[in-house]
Tab-separated table of C-alpha atoms and ligand atoms in Angstrom:
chain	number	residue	atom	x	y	z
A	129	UNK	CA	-3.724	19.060	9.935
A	130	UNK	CA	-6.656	19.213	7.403
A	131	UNK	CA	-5.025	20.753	4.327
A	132	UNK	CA	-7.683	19.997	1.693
A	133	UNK	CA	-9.120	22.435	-0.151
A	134	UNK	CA	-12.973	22.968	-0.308
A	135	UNK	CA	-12.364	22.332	-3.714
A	136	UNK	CA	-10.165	19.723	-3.432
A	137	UNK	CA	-12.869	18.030	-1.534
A	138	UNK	CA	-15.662	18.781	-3.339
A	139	UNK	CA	-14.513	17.238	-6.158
A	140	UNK	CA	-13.646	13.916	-4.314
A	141	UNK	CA	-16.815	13.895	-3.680
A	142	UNK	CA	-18.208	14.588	-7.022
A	143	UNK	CA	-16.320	11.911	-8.125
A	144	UNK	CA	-17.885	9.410	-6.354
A	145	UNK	CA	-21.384	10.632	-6.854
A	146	UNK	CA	-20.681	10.452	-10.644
A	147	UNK	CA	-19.082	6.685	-10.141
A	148	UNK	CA	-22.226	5.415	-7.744
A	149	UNK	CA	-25.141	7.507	-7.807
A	150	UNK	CA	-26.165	10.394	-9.978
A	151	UNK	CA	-28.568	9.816	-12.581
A	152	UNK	CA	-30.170	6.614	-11.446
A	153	UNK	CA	-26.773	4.799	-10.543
A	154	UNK	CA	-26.747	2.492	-7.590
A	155	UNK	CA	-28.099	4.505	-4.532
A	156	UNK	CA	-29.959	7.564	-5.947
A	157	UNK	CA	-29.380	9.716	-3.547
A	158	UNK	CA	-29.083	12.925	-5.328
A	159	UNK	CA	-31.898	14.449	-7.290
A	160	UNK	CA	-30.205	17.032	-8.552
A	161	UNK	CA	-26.889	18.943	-8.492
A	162	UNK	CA	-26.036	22.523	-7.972
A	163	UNK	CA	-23.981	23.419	-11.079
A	164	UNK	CA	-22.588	26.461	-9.534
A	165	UNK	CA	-20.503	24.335	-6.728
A	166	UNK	CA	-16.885	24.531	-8.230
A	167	UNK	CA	-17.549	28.220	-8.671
A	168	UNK	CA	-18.581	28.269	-4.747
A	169	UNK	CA	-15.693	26.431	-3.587
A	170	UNK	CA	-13.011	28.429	-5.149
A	171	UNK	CA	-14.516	31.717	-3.748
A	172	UNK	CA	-14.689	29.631	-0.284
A	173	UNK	CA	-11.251	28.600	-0.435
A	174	UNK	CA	-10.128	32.472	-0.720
A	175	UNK	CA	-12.100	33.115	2.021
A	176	UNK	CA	-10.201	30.734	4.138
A	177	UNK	CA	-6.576	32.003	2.531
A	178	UNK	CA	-7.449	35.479	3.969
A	179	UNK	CA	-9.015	33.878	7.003
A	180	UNK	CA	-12.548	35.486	6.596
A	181	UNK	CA	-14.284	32.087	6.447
A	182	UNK	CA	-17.458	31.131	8.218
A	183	UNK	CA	-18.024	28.267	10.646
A	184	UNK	CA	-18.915	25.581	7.940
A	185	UNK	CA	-15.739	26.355	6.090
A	186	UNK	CA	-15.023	23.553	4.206
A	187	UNK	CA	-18.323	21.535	4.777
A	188	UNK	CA	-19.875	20.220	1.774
A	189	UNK	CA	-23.717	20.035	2.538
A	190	UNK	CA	-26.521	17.982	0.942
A	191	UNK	CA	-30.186	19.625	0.979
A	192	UNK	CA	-33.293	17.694	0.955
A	193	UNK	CA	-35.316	18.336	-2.131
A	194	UNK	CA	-38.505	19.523	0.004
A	195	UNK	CA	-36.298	23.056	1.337
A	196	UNK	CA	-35.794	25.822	-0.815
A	197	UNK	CA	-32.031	27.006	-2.312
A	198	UNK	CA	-32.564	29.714	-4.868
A	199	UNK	CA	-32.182	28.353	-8.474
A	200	UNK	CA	-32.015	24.764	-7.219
A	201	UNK	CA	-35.324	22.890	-7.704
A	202	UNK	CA	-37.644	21.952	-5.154
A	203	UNK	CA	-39.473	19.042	-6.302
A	204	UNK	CA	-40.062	17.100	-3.497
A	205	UNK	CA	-39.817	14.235	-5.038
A	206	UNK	CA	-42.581	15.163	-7.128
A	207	UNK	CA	-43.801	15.315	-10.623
A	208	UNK	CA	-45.971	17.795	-8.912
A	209	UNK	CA	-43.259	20.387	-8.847
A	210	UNK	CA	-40.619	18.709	-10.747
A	211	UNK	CA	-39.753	21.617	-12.810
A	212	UNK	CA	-39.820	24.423	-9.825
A	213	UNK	CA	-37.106	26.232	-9.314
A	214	UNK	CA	-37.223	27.681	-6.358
A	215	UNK	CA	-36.943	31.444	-6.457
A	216	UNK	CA	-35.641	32.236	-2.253
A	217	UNK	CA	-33.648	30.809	-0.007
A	218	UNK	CA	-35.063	28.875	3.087
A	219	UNK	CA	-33.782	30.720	5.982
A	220	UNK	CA	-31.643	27.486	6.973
A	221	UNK	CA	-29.834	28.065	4.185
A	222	UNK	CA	-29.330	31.627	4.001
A	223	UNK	CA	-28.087	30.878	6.898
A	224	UNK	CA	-25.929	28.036	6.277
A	225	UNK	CA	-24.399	30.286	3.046
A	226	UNK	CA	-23.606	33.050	5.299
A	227	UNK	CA	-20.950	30.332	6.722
A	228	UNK	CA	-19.644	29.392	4.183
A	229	UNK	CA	-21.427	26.208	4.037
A	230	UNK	CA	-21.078	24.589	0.339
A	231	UNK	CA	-24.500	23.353	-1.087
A	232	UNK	CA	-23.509	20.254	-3.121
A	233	UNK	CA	-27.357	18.966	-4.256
A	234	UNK	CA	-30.705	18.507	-3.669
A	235	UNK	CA	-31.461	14.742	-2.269
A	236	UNK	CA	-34.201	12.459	-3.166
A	237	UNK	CA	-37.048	11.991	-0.550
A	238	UNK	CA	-40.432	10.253	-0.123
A	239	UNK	CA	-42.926	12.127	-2.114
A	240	UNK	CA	-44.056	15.039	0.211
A	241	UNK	CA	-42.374	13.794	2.853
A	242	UNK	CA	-45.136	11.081	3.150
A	243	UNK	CA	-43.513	7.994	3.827
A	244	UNK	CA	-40.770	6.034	5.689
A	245	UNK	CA	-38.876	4.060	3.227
A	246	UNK	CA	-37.743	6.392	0.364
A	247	UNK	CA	-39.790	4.036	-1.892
A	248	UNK	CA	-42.401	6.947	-2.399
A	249	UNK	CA	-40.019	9.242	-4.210
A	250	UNK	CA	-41.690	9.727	-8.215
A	251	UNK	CA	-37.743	9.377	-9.000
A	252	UNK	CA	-37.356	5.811	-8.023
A	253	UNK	CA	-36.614	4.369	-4.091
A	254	UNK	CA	-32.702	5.023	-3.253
A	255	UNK	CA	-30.288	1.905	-1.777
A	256	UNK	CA	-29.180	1.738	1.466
A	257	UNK	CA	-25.197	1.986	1.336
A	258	UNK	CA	-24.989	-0.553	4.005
A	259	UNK	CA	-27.335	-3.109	2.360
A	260	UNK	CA	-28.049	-2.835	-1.249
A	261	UNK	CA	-30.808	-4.185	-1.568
A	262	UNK	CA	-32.705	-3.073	1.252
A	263	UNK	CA	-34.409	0.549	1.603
A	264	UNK	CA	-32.818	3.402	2.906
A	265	UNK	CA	-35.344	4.420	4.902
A	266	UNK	CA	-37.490	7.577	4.913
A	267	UNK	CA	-38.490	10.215	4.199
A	268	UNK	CA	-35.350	12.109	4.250
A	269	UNK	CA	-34.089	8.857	2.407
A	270	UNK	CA	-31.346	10.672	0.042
A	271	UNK	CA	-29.864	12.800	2.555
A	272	UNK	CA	-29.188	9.907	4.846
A	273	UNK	CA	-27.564	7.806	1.935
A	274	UNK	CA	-25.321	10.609	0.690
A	275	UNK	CA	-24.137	11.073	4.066
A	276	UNK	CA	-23.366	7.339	4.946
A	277	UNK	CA	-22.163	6.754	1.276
A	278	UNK	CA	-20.209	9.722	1.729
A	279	UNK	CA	-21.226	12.130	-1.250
A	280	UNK	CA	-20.714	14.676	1.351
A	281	UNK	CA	-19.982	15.629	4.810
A	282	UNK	CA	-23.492	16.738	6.547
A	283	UNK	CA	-27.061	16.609	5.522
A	284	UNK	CA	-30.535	18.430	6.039
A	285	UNK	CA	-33.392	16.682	6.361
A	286	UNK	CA	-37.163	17.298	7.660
A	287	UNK	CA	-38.709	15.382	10.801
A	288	UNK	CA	-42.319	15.060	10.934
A	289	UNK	CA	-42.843	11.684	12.409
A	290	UNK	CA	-39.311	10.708	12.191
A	291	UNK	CA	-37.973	11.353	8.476
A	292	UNK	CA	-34.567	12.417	9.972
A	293	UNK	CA	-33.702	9.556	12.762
A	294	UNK	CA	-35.545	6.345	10.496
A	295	UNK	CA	-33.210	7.033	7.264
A	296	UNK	CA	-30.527	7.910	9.852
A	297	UNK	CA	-31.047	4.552	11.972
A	298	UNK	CA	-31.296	2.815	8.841
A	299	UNK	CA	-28.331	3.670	7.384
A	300	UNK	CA	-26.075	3.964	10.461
A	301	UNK	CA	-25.728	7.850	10.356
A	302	UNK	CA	-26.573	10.312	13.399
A	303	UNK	CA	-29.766	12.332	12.818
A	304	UNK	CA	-30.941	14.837	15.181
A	305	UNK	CA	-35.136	16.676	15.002
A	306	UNK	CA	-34.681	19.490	17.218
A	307	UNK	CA	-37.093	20.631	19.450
A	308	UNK	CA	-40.174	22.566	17.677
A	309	UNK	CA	-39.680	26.095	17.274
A	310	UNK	CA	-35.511	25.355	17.359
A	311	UNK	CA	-35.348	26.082	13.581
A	312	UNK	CA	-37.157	28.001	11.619
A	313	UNK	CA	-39.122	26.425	8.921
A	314	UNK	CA	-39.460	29.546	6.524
A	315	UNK	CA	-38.826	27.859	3.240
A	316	UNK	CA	-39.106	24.231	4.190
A	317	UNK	CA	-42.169	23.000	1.715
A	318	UNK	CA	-45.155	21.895	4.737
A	319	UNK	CA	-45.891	18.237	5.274
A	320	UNK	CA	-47.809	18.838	8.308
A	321	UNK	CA	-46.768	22.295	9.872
A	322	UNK	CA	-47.044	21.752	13.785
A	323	UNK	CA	-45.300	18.779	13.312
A	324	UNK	CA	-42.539	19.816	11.237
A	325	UNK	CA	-38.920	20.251	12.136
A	326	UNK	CA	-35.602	20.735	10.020
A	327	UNK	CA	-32.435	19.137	11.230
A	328	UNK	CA	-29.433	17.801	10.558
A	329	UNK	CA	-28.035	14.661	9.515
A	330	UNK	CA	-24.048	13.742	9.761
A	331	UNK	CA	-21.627	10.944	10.132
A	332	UNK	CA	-20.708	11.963	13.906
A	333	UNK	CA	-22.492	13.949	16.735
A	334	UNK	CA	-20.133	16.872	16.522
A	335	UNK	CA	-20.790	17.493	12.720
A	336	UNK	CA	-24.541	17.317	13.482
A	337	UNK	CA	-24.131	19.637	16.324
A	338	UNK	CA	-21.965	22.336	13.989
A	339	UNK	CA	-24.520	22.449	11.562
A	340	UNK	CA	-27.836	22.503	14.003
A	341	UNK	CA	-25.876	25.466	15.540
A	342	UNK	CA	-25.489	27.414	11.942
A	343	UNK	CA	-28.961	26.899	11.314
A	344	UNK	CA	-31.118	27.121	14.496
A	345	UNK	CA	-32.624	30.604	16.059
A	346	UNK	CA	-35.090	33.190	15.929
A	347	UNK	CA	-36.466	33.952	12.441
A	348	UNK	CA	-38.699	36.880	11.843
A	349	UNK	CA	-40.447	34.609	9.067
A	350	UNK	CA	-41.504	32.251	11.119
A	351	UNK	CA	-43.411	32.785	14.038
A	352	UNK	CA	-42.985	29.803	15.591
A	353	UNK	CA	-39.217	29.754	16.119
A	354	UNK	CA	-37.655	31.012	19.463
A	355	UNK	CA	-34.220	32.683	19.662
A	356	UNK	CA	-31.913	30.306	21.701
A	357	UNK	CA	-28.280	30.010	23.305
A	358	UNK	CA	-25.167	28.364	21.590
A	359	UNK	CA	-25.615	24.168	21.536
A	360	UNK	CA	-23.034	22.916	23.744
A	361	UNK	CA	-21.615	19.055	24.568
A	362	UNK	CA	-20.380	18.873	28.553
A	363	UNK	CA	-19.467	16.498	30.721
A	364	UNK	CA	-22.647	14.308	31.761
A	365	UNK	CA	-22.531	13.503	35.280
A	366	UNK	CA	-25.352	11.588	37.472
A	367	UNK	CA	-27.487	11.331	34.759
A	368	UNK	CA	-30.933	9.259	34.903
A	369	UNK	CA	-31.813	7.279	31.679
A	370	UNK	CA	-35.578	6.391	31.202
A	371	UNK	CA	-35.968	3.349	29.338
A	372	UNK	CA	-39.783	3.333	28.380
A	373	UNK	CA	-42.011	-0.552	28.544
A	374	UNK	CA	-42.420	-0.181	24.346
A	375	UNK	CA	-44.068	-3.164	22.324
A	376	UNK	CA	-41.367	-4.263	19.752
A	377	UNK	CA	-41.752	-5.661	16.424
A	378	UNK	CA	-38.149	-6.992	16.571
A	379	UNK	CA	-36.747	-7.958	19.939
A	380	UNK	CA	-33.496	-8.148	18.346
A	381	UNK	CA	-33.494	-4.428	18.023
A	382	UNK	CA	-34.422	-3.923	21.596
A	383	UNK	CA	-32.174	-6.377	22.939
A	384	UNK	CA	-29.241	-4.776	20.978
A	385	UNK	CA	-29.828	-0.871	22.191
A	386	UNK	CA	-30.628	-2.212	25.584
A	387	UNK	CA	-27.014	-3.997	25.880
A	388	UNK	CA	-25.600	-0.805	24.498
A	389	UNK	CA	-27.383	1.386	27.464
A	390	UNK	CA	-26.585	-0.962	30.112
A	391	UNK	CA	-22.700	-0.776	29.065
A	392	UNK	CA	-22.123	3.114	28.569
A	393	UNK	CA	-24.235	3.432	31.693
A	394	UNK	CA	-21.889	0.910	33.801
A	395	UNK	CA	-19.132	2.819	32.131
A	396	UNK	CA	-20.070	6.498	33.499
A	397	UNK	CA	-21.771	5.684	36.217
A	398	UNK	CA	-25.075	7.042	34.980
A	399	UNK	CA	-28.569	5.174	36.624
A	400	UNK	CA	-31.069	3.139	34.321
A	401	UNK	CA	-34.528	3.510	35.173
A	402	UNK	CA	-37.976	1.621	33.865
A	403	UNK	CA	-40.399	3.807	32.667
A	404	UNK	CA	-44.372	3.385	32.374
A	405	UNK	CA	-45.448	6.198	30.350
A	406	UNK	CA	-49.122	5.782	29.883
A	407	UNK	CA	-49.793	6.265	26.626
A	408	UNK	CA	-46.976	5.459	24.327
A	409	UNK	CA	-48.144	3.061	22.603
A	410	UNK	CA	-50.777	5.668	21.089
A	411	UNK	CA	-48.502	7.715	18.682
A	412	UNK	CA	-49.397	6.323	15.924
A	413	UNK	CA	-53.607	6.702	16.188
A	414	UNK	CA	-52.558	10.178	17.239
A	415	UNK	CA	-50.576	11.244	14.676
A	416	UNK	CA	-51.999	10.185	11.355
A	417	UNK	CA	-55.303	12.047	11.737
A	418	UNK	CA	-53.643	15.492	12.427
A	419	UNK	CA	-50.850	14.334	9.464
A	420	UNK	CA	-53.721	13.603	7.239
A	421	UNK	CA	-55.612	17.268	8.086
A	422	UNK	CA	-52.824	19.150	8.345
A	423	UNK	CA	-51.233	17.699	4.738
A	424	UNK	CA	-54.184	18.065	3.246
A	425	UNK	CA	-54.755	21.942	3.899
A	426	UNK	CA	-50.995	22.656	2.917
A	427	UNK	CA	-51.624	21.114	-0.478
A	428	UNK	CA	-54.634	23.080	-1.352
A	429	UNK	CA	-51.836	26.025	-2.922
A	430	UNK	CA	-50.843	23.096	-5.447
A	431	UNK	CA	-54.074	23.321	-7.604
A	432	UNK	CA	-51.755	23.807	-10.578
A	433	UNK	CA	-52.092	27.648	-10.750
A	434	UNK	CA	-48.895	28.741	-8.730
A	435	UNK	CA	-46.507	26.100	-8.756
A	436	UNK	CA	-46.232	23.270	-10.889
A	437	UNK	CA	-48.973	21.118	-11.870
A	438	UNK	CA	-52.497	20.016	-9.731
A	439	UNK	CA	-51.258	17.704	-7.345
A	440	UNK	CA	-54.196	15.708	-7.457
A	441	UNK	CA	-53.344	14.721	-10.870
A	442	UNK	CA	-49.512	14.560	-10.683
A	443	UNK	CA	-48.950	13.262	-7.515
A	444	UNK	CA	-48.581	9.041	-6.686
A	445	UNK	CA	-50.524	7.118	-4.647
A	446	UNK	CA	-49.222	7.465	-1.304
A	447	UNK	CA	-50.104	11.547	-1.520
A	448	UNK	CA	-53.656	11.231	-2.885
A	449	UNK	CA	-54.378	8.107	-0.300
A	450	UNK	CA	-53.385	11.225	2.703
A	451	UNK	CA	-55.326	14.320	0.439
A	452	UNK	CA	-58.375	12.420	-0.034
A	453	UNK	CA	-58.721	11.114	3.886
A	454	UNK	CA	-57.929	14.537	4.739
A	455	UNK	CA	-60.422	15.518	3.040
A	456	UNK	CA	-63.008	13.347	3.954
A	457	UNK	CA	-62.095	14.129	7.732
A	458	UNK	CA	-61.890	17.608	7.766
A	459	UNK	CA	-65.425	17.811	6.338
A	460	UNK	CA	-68.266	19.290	8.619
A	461	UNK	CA	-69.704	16.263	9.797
A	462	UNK	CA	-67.039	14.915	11.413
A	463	UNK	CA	-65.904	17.904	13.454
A	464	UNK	CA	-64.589	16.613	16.716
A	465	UNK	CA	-64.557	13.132	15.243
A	466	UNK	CA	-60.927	13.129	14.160
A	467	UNK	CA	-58.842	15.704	14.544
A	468	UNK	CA	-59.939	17.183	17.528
A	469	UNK	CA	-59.871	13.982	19.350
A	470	UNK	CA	-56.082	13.572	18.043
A	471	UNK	CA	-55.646	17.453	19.443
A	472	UNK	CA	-56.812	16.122	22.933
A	473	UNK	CA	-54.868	12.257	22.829
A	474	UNK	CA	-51.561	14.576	21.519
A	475	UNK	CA	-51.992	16.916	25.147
A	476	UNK	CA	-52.785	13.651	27.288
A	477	UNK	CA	-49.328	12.063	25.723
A	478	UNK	CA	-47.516	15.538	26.276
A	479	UNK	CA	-48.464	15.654	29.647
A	480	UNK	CA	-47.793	11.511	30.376
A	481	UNK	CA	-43.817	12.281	28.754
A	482	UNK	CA	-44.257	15.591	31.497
A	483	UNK	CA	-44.374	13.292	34.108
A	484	UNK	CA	-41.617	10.491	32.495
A	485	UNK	CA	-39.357	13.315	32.640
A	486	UNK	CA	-39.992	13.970	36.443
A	487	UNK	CA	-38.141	10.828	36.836
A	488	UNK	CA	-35.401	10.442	34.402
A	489	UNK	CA	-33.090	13.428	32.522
A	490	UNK	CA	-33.068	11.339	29.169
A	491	UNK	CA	-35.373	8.430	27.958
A	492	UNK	CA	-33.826	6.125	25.404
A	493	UNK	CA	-35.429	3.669	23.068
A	494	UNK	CA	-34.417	2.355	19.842
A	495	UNK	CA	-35.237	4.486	17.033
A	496	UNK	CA	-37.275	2.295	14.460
A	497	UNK	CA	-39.328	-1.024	15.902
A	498	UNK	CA	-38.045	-3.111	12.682
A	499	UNK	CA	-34.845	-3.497	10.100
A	500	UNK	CA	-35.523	-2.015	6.892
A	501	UNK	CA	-36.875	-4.081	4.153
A	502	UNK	CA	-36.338	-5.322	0.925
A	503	UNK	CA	-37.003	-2.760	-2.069
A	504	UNK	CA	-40.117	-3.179	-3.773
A	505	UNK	CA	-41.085	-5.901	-0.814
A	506	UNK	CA	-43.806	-3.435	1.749
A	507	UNK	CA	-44.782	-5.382	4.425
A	508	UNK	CA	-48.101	-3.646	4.306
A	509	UNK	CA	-49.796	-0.530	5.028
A	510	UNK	CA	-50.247	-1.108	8.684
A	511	UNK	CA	-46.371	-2.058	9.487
A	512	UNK	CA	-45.465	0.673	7.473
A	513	UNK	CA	-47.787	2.954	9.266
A	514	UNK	CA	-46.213	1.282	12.443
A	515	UNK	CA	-42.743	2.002	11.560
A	516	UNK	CA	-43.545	5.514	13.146
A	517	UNK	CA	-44.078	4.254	16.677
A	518	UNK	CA	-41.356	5.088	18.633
A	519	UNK	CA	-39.961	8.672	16.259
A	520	UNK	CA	-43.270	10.538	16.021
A	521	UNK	CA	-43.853	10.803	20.018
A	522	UNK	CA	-41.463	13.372	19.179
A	523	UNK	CA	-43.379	15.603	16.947
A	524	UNK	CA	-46.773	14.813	18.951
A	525	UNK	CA	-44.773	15.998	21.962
A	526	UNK	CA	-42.481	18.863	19.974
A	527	UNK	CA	-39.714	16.981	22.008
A	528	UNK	CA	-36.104	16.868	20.554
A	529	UNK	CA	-34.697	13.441	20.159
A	530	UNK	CA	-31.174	11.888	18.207
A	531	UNK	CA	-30.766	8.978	16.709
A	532	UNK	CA	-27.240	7.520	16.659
A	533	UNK	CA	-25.909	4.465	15.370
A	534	UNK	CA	-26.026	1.418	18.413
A	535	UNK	CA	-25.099	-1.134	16.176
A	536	UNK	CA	-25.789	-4.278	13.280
A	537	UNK	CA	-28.060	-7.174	12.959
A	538	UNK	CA	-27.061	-8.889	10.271
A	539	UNK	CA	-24.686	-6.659	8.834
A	540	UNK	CA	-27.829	-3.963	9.137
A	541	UNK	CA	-27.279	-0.917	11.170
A	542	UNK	CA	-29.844	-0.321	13.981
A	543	UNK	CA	-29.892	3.352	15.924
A	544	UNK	CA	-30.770	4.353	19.139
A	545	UNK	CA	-33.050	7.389	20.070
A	546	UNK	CA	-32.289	9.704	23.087
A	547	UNK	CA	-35.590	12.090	23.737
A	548	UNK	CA	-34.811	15.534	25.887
A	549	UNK	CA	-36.641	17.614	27.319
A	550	UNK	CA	-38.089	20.633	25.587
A	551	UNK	CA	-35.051	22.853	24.338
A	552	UNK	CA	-33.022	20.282	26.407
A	553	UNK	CA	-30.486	19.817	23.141
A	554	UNK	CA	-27.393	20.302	25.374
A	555	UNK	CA	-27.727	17.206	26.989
A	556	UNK	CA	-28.869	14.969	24.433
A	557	UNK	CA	-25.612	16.279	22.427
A	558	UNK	CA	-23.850	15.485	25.558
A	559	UNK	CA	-25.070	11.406	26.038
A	560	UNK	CA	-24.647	11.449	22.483
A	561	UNK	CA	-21.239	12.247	22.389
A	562	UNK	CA	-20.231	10.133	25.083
A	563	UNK	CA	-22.126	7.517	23.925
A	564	UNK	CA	-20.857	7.523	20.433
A	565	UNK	CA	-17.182	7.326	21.956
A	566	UNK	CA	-17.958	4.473	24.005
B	96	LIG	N1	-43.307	8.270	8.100
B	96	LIG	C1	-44.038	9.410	8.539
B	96	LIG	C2	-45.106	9.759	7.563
B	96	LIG	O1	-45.118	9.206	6.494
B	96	LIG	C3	-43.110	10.541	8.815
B	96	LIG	C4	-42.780	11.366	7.646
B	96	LIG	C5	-41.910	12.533	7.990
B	96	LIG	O2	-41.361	12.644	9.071
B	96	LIG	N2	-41.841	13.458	7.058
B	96	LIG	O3	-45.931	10.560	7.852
């Protein structure tokens, strides 16, 4: 029996943020951290004496700096709102507050969300636990690190492209982006709205799964979210895995999640089938041009007047490079040029995973097409760009998908993705599971 106090534990856990990461120590995973805490956890604790608690009793919870917890600061990583406090809760964590969820910290990020190693953050790139010297992967980059170095038991993150499951993959945690419209987004800071998902990231499935439940459901605030039954893992029986023809930029990777497959699936009995999906290889072209639109309309409130400063002149290089080619191709001329063409190439690749899914119940795939790199040591725009290839065919399709640890190469951990079908979370819970055990 677990006879720890919330207290007890939060303070174990403080204690090893203070030894290895606040302030610029080691992994910089924290940005921030909510001074009220100890106060929290007591009142928690007598909560759980009189057995009144909620369902994340106990849970000590790590919030990405780009979602809103009142009096905490928002800065997503940002000089651009480095001193905002923000002033509401987002509804995920009204939510997760009103069970008993304790908020430990805001985590550091890629600037905006824009990015895929951490390395964009205006508060310096954070470690990767598992290799020090390599990136932790991004953008959710601190919330994945806090979780794998545990600072704390579960994480939130944003998805747009694949913030949640890269970081995760990276640094061997589980990270789920739920299907669009799962959670609402009411107080998550836009990187490209009709992309953008909030989820959860964890050290197992079933911690991921406790706090996607919390958090998930219809929110008056946000019009896009849908009210939806209780998550549940079950037994997975005749299941068909779709394992998509993808180009690679490591075979290693491939190699490794493809062993992994083969085994659980020999295991349980579950059939392996090749997939030809079309267009998969066209995420990428797809998604930057409605990213780059999209980002660049939802920073036109940051003109220094509201919030913070003018993000033009606050914000690094990364941010301006995606303002100014939004910019540029949202103008006039190029109507139809662009972004409508992405509009059309994102329905031609929902409709080709439509027809993948005719054949298979799951498709799995690794998560990122390369190991994460040194610090400080890009391997260009294009790879980086690249790194997005097999996560944002999620958010082009609104498509939930988990990553879970499948794995090292060379002492690096390497995830693999399982894709659903729409609102299909159940089942992807349920390989999950199994396949974690195995
Ligand atoms: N790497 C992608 C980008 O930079 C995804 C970011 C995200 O999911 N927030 O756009």
């Amino acid at each position: 029996m677990n006879t720890e106090t919330t207290e007890q534990r939060l303070k174990k856990y403080l204690a090893e943020i203070e030894k290895n990461d606040y302030k610029g120590k080691k992994i910089n995973a924290f940005l921030e951290l909510n001074s009220r805490a100890l106060e929290e956890a007591r009142e928690i604790d007598e909560k759980i004496a009189k057995g009144r608690a909620g369902k994340l009793a106990g849970k000590v919870i790590a919030v990405k700096a780009n979602i809103n917890v009142l009096g905490l600061t928002a800065s997503c990583a940002s000089h651009t709102l480095e001193d905002y406090k923000s002033t509401y809760d987002a509804t995920v964590i009204s939510r997760i507050k009103e069970q008993d969820g304790l908020i430990i910290g805001m985590t550091n990020m890629d600037e905006f969300a824009c990015g895929w190693s951490g390395e964009t953050s205006a508060f310096g790139a954070t470690r990767n636990p598992c290799c020090l010297d390599k990136v932790a992967g991004g953008s959710s980059s601190g919330s994945a690190a806090a979780v794998a170095s545990g600072f704390c038991d579960i994480a939130l993150g944003s998805d747009t492209g694949g913030s949640i499951r890269n970081p995760a993959s990276h640094c061997g945690v589980v990270g789920i982006k739920p299907s669009y419209g799962l959670v609402s987004r009411y107080g998550l800071i836009d990187m490209t709205m009709s992309f953008d998902q909030i989820g959860a990231l964890a050290r197992n499935v079933d911690d991921a799964l406790l706090l996607l439940n919390v958090i998930k459901g219809k929110d008056e605030k946000d019009a896009t979210s849908l009210s939806s039954e209780e998550i549940k893992i079950k037994p997975v029986k005749n299941l068909i895995i779709g394992i998509p023809k993808i180009k690679i930029t490591d075979d290693r990777i491939w190699r490794l999640v493809k062993d992994k497959v083969n085994k659980i699936a020999k295991i349980k009995g579950w059939k392996i089938k090749e997939l030809e999906i079309k267009h998969i290889d066209l995420g990428v072209q797809t998604y930057y041009p409605i990213v780059f639109s999209e980002f660049f309309s939802g920073t036109r409130k940051f003109d220094g007047r509201r919030y913070g400063k003018k993000i033009e002149d606050s914000c690094g290089e990364e941010v301006l490079k995606r303002i100014l080619g939004g910019e540029i191709i949202t103008q006039a001329e190029f109507e139809g040029k662009y972004y409508r063409k992405a509009l059309s190439a994102r329905e031609v690749i929902k409709k080709d995973f439509e027809q993948a899914f005719k054949d298979c119940d799951v498709i799995i795939m690794p998560t990122t097409p390369c190991l994460p790199w040194k610090i400080g040591s890009s391997p260009g725009m294009e790879a980086e760009y690249a790194t997005d290839a097999l996560t944002c065919l999620a958010n082009i399709t609104g498509l939930p998908a988990i990553s879970i640890p499948a794995g090292k190469i060379d002492n690096i951990p390497v995830g693999l993705q399982i894709y659903g079908k729409m609102f299909d979370e159940n089942l992807i819970f349920s390989v999950a599971k199994e396949t974690e055990k195995s």
